[in-house]
Short mmCIF file of C-alpha atoms in Angstrom, two decimals:
data_model
loop_
_atom_site.label_atom_id
_atom_site.label_comp_id
_atom_site.label_asym_id
_atom_site.label_seq_id
_atom_site.Cartn_x
_atom_site.Cartn_y
_atom_site.Cartn_z
CA UNK A 13 -9.04 16.22 -1.16
CA UNK A 14 -12.31 17.31 0.42
CA UNK A 15 -14.83 14.48 0.87
CA UNK A 16 -17.52 16.15 -1.27
CA UNK A 17 -14.98 16.55 -4.08
CA UNK A 18 -14.06 12.85 -3.84
CA UNK A 19 -17.75 11.93 -4.11
CA UNK A 20 -18.21 14.27 -7.09
CA UNK A 21 -15.14 12.83 -8.85
CA UNK A 22 -16.24 9.21 -8.35
CA UNK A 23 -19.77 10.06 -9.56
CA UNK A 24 -18.43 11.78 -12.69
CA UNK A 25 -16.05 8.88 -13.41
CA UNK A 26 -18.80 6.27 -13.09
CA UNK A 27 -21.21 8.26 -15.30
CA UNK A 28 -18.48 8.85 -17.90
CA UNK A 29 -17.74 5.13 -18.06
CA UNK A 30 -21.41 4.46 -18.80
CA UNK A 31 -21.39 7.07 -21.59
CA UNK A 32 -18.05 5.89 -23.03
CA UNK A 33 -19.25 2.29 -23.11
CA UNK A 34 -22.40 3.29 -24.97
CA UNK A 35 -20.94 5.84 -27.38
CA UNK A 36 -18.07 8.26 -27.86
CA UNK A 37 -17.63 10.55 -24.85
CA UNK A 38 -17.57 14.26 -25.68
CA UNK A 39 -15.13 16.57 -23.86
CA UNK A 40 -16.78 18.10 -20.79
CA UNK A 41 -15.82 20.41 -17.92
CA UNK A 42 -17.45 20.19 -14.49
CA UNK A 43 -16.92 23.15 -12.15
CA UNK A 44 -18.11 23.16 -8.54
CA UNK A 45 -18.35 26.76 -7.38
CA UNK A 46 -17.98 28.30 -3.92
CA UNK A 47 -21.75 27.90 -3.35
CA UNK A 48 -21.55 24.14 -4.00
CA UNK A 49 -23.31 24.30 -7.37
CA UNK A 50 -21.90 22.25 -10.25
CA UNK A 51 -21.74 23.77 -13.73
CA UNK A 52 -21.25 21.53 -16.78
CA UNK A 53 -19.87 22.80 -20.09
CA UNK A 54 -19.37 20.65 -23.18
CA UNK A 55 -16.33 21.57 -25.29
CA UNK A 56 -17.78 20.22 -28.53
CA UNK A 57 -16.74 22.56 -31.33
CA UNK A 58 -13.88 24.08 -29.31
CA UNK A 59 -10.47 23.51 -30.92
CA UNK A 60 -8.34 21.15 -28.81
CA UNK A 61 -5.42 23.64 -28.49
CA UNK A 62 -7.86 26.07 -26.80
CA UNK A 63 -9.11 23.61 -24.16
CA UNK A 64 -6.70 24.68 -21.37
CA UNK A 65 -7.58 28.35 -21.90
CA UNK A 66 -11.33 27.66 -21.93
CA UNK A 67 -11.15 25.41 -18.84
CA UNK A 68 -9.13 28.04 -16.95
CA UNK A 69 -11.57 30.77 -17.94
CA UNK A 70 -14.54 28.69 -16.76
CA UNK A 71 -12.81 27.70 -13.52
CA UNK A 72 -12.03 31.28 -12.60
CA UNK A 73 -15.14 33.06 -13.86
CA UNK A 74 -17.31 30.55 -11.94
CA UNK A 75 -15.06 30.81 -8.83
CA UNK A 76 -14.36 27.09 -9.08
CA UNK A 77 -13.47 25.19 -5.92
CA UNK A 78 -13.10 21.92 -7.81
CA UNK A 79 -12.70 21.41 -11.58
CA UNK A 80 -12.97 18.13 -13.49
CA UNK A 81 -12.23 17.75 -17.20
CA UNK A 82 -13.19 14.54 -19.04
CA UNK A 83 -12.38 13.51 -22.60
CA UNK A 84 -11.47 10.51 -24.69
CA UNK A 85 -7.96 10.16 -26.01
CA UNK A 86 -5.48 7.77 -27.59
CA UNK A 87 -2.42 6.06 -26.19
CA UNK A 88 0.33 4.17 -27.99
CA UNK A 89 1.16 0.53 -27.25
CA UNK A 90 4.97 0.72 -27.16
CA UNK A 91 7.31 -2.13 -26.25
CA UNK A 92 10.39 -0.33 -24.91
CA UNK A 93 12.27 2.90 -25.67
CA UNK A 94 13.07 2.19 -29.34
CA UNK A 95 9.47 1.24 -30.08
CA UNK A 96 8.27 4.36 -28.24
CA UNK A 97 10.53 6.53 -30.39
CA UNK A 98 9.32 4.79 -33.57
CA UNK A 99 5.65 5.17 -32.64
CA UNK A 100 6.01 8.85 -31.68
CA UNK A 101 7.78 9.62 -34.96
CA UNK A 102 5.08 7.75 -36.89
CA UNK A 103 2.30 9.50 -34.94
CA UNK A 104 3.87 12.86 -35.79
CA UNK A 105 3.97 11.91 -39.50
CA UNK A 106 0.32 10.80 -39.40
CA UNK A 107 -0.96 13.80 -37.45
CA UNK A 108 -1.47 12.21 -34.04
CA UNK A 109 -1.56 8.99 -32.04
CA UNK A 110 -5.20 8.47 -33.05
CA UNK A 111 -4.07 7.98 -36.65
CA UNK A 112 -1.68 5.10 -35.87
CA UNK A 113 -2.72 1.59 -36.99
CA UNK A 114 -5.13 -0.12 -34.57
CA UNK A 115 -2.44 -2.57 -33.40
CA UNK A 116 -0.26 0.33 -32.22
CA UNK A 117 -2.83 2.36 -30.29
CA UNK A 118 -5.60 2.13 -27.73
CA UNK A 119 -8.51 4.36 -26.78
CA UNK A 120 -8.92 5.68 -23.26
CA UNK A 121 -11.11 7.85 -21.09
CA UNK A 122 -9.10 10.65 -19.44
CA UNK A 123 -10.14 12.53 -16.28
CA UNK A 124 -8.12 15.48 -15.03
CA UNK A 125 -9.04 17.35 -11.87
CA UNK A 126 -7.86 20.19 -9.65
CA UNK A 127 -8.96 21.42 -6.26
CA UNK A 128 -8.50 25.06 -5.20
CA UNK A 129 -5.60 25.45 -2.78
CA UNK A 130 -3.99 22.12 -3.70
CA UNK A 131 -0.65 23.67 -4.72
CA UNK A 132 -2.07 24.28 -8.22
CA UNK A 133 -1.67 20.64 -9.24
CA UNK A 134 -3.80 18.91 -11.85
CA UNK A 135 -4.24 15.18 -11.22
CA UNK A 136 -4.97 12.67 -13.98
CA UNK A 137 -6.63 9.26 -14.14
CA UNK A 138 -7.19 7.10 -17.20
CA UNK A 139 -9.30 4.07 -18.09
CA UNK A 140 -8.50 2.11 -21.25
CA UNK A 141 -11.54 1.47 -23.45
CA UNK A 142 -11.63 -1.99 -25.01
CA UNK A 143 -13.79 -2.42 -28.10
CA UNK A 144 -15.21 -5.93 -28.32
CA UNK A 145 -17.80 -7.50 -30.62
CA UNK A 146 -20.38 -7.06 -27.84
CA UNK A 147 -19.52 -3.38 -27.26
CA UNK A 148 -17.11 -1.04 -25.53
CA UNK A 149 -15.87 -1.70 -21.97
CA UNK A 150 -13.69 0.46 -19.73
CA UNK A 151 -10.94 -1.08 -17.66
CA UNK A 152 -10.10 0.01 -14.12
CA UNK A 153 -9.06 3.61 -13.47
CA UNK A 154 -5.30 4.17 -13.20
CA UNK A 155 -3.79 7.21 -11.54
CA UNK A 156 -1.42 9.09 -13.81
CA UNK A 157 0.91 12.04 -13.71
CA UNK A 158 0.46 15.10 -11.54
CA UNK A 159 0.98 18.29 -13.48
CA UNK A 160 2.19 21.53 -11.86
CA UNK A 161 0.21 24.65 -12.67
CA UNK A 162 -3.39 24.30 -13.56
CA UNK A 163 -6.64 26.03 -14.27
CA UNK A 164 -7.58 27.60 -10.93
CA UNK A 165 -5.91 30.88 -10.07
CA UNK A 166 -5.65 31.07 -6.27
CA UNK A 167 -6.43 34.46 -4.72
#
């Protein structure tokens, strides 16, 4: 990854942690264009199933060199394959992981990013958000899955 993109990513992650610890983080897209300018678009009011389409449209219309998408999400606290199956079935019944009982789920900050020319891979990092009596705190960032495809259409 280009150095300036690494700096941008770390800056976004640190700012997002501050926001997430103070309040709920709203979904946002950061696009650095070929001139080095960064454009920020909030996806508030955009239906979640449309997010990939909107991010791709922004990335390509702005000639994005580097794209970062940040949102909050939910994860399930499974203890093995059988528990995973049970939780996923229950989440489906309830309309999503976020509707599971508090003991079965956790909140997290999710950052996905893609750099033009990087084999069209979207990288992911997550930070679990702990809610304590004194406020919300984010744990360390953990690298996640790499997804083929992505938002940027290479020329």
